[in-house]
Coordinates of N, CA and C in Angstrom, one line a residue:
D286 N 0.7 -1.2 0.3 CA -0.2 -0.3 -0.3 C 0.8 0.9 0.3
R287 N 0.4 2.1 -0.2 CA 0.9 3.8 -0.2 C 1.7 3.8 1.5
L288 N 1.3 3.4 2.2 CA 1.7 4.0 3.2 C 2.9 3.5 4.0
T289 N 2.4 2.0 4.1 CA 4.2 1.2 4.4 C 4.5 0.2 3.2
K290 N 4.2 0.9 1.7 CA 5.2 -0.2 0.8 C 4.9 -1.4 0.9
S291 N 4.4 -1.5 1.4 CA 4.2 -3.2 1.1 C 3.5 -3.7 0.2
A292 N 3.6 -4.4 -0.3 CA 3.0 -5.3 -1.5 C 2.6 -7.2 -1.7
H293 N 2.0 -7.5 -2.2 CA 1.8 -9.5 -2.6 C 2.0 -9.4 -3.5
F294 N 3.4 -10.8 -3.5 CA 3.0 -10.9 -5.1 C 2.4 -12.4 -4.4
I295 N 2.0 -12.7 -5.8 CA 1.7 -13.9 -6.1 C 1.4 -14.5 -7.6
A296 N 2.6 -15.7 -7.6 CA 2.1 -16.5 -8.3 C 0.9 -17.0 -9.5
I297 N 0.9 -16.2 -11.2 CA -0.3 -16.9 -11.4 C 0.4 -17.5 -13.1
K298 N -0.4 -18.6 -13.3 CA 0.0 -18.8 -14.7 C -1.1 -18.1 -15.8
T299 N 0.3 -18.7 -16.4 CA -0.2 -17.6 -18.1 C -1.7 -17.6 -18.4
G300 N -2.1 -16.4 -18.6 CA -3.8 -17.6 -19.5 C -4.6 -17.5 -18.6
M301 N -4.0 -17.5 -17.7 CA -5.8 -17.4 -16.4 C -6.6 -16.7 -16.5
L302 N -7.8 -17.1 -16.2 CA -9.2 -16.8 -16.6 C -9.0 -15.6 -15.2
V303 N -10.2 -14.5 -15.9 CA -10.6 -13.7 -14.7 C -10.7 -13.9 -14.0
P304 N -12.4 -15.2 -14.0 CA -12.7 -15.3 -12.6 C -12.4 -16.3 -12.3
K305 N -11.1 -17.0 -12.4 CA -10.1 -17.3 -11.4 C -9.0 -16.4 -10.5
F306 N -8.2 -15.5 -11.4 CA -7.7 -14.5 -10.6 C -8.8 -13.8 -10.1
A307 N -9.7 -13.4 -10.2 CA -10.3 -12.6 -8.7 C -10.7 -13.1 -7.4
E308 N -11.3 -15.2 -8.5 CA -10.7 -15.3 -7.0 C -10.0 -15.7 -6.1
I309 N -8.2 -15.9 -6.6 CA -7.2 -15.5 -5.8 C -6.8 -14.6 -5.7
Y310 N -7.5 -13.3 -6.1 CA -7.6 -11.8 -5.3 C -8.3 -12.0 -4.2
V311 N -9.2 -12.5 -3.8 CA -10.5 -12.7 -3.1 C -9.9 -13.6 -1.5
D312 N -9.3 -14.8 -2.2 CA -8.6 -15.9 -1.3 C -7.7 -15.4 -0.9
Q313 N -6.4 -14.4 -1.3 CA -5.5 -13.3 -0.8 C -5.1 -12.6 -0.5
I314 N -6.3 -11.3 -0.7 CA -6.1 -10.4 -0.4 C -7.3 -9.9 0.6
V315 N -8.0 -9.7 -0.2 CA -9.9 -9.4 0.8 C -9.5 -10.1 1.9
R316 N -9.1 -11.5 1.9 CA -9.3 -12.2 3.3 C -7.9 -11.8 4.1
L317 N -7.2 -11.3 3.8 CA -6.3 -10.4 5.0 C -6.3 -9.3 5.4
H318 N -6.8 -8.5 4.2 CA -7.3 -6.7 4.4 C -8.7 -6.3 4.1
G319 N -9.5 -7.3 4.0 CA -10.8 -6.4 3.9 C -10.5 -6.0 2.2
I320 N -11.7 -5.3 2.3 CA -12.4 -4.8 1.0 C -11.0 -3.5 0.6
P321 N -9.5 -3.0 -0.3 CA -9.2 -2.2 -0.2 C -10.4 -0.7 -1.0
S322 N -9.6 0.4 -0.3 CA -10.7 1.4 -1.1 C -10.6 2.0 -2.0
S323 N -9.1 1.3 -3.0 CA -8.4 2.2 -4.1 C -7.5 1.0 -4.4
I324 N -7.0 0.4 -5.9 CA -5.7 -0.4 -5.9 C -5.4 0.5 -7.5
V325 N -3.8 0.4 -7.0 CA -3.8 1.2 -8.2 C -2.7 -0.4 -9.2
S326 N -3.3 0.4 -10.1 CA -2.9 -1.2 -11.8 C -1.7 -0.7 -12.7
D327 N -1.3 -1.8 -13.5 CA 0.0 -1.3 -14.3 C -0.8 -1.3 -15.4
R328 N -2.3 -1.1 -15.7 CA -2.5 -1.6 -16.9 C -2.8 -2.8 -17.4
D329 N -2.5 -4.0 -16.5 CA -2.4 -5.1 -17.1 C -4.0 -5.5 -17.8
P330 N -4.1 -5.8 -18.6 CA -5.7 -6.3 -19.5 C -6.4 -6.7 -18.2
R331 N -5.9 -7.9 -17.3 CA -7.0 -8.8 -16.2 C -7.6 -8.0 -14.9
F332 N -7.3 -6.7 -15.2 CA -7.5 -5.5 -14.3 C -8.4 -4.7 -15.0
T333 N -8.5 -4.2 -17.2 CA -9.2 -3.6 -16.8 C -10.4 -4.6 -17.9
L334 N -10.3 -5.5 -17.7 CA -12.2 -6.1 -18.5 C -12.9 -5.3 -17.8
R335 N -14.0 -5.9 -18.4 CA -15.2 -4.8 -17.9 C -15.6 -6.6 -16.6
F336 N -15.0 -7.8 -16.3 CA -15.9 -8.1 -15.8 C -14.9 -7.5 -14.2
W337 N -13.7 -7.4 -14.8 CA -12.6 -7.1 -13.4 C -13.6 -6.0 -12.6
E338 N -13.9 -4.2 -14.1 CA -14.3 -3.1 -13.2 C -15.3 -3.3 -12.7
S339 N -16.4 -4.7 -13.7 CA -17.8 -5.3 -12.1 C -17.8 -5.3 -11.5
L340 N -17.2 -6.3 -11.0 CA -16.5 -6.4 -10.0 C -15.8 -5.6 -9.3
Q341 N -14.8 -4.4 -9.3 CA -14.6 -3.6 -8.0 C -15.7 -2.8 -8.3
E342 N -16.4 -2.3 -9.3 CA -18.2 -2.1 -8.4 C -18.8 -2.5 -7.7
V343 N -18.9 -3.9 -7.6 CA -19.7 -4.8 -6.9 C -19.3 -4.7 -5.4
L344 N -17.2 -4.4 -5.5 CA -17.6 -4.0 -4.0 C -17.1 -3.2 -3.2
G345 N -17.2 -1.6 -4.2 CA -16.9 -0.5 -3.9 C -15.6 0.0 -4.2
T346 N -15.0 -0.6 -4.5 CA -13.6 -1.0 -4.8 C -13.3 0.3 -6.4
K347 N -12.5 1.4 -5.7 CA -11.9 2.5 -6.9 C -10.8 2.0 -7.4
L348 N -10.9 1.8 -8.6 CA -9.5 1.1 -9.7 C -9.1 2.1 -10.1
R349 N -7.9 2.3 -10.0 CA -6.6 3.7 -10.5 C -6.1 3.0 -11.5
L350 N -5.4 3.5 -12.3 CA -4.8 3.1 -13.4 C -3.8 3.7 -13.3
S351 N -2.2 3.4 -13.4 CA -1.5 4.2 -13.7 C -0.4 4.2 -14.7
S352 N 0.2 5.4 -14.8 CA 0.1 5.7 -16.4 C 1.2 4.2 -17.3
A353 N 1.1 4.2 -18.1 CA 1.5 4.2 -19.3 C 2.6 4.2 -20.0
Y354 N 4.0 3.0 -19.1 CA 5.1 3.4 -19.6 C 5.9 4.2 -21.0
H355 N 6.4 5.3 -20.3 CA 6.7 6.0 -22.2 C 8.6 6.0 -21.6
P356 N 8.8 5.4 -22.5 CA 10.8 5.3 -22.6 C 11.5 6.6 -22.6

């Protein structure tokens, strides 16, 4: 998080479907910390799909996308 600079790193398989990713997210993050008030993402397609946006809306979480990498 922004205050403690802590992060969770969870190994996932390439090509994982969004519903499974959301399940892992709930099992690993929400279980430990509750529903976050916001999430910062690197614009990975798994975070920007309609399903994920809908899940965030239902949970009441704001999805904050970081700026794209510009070399």
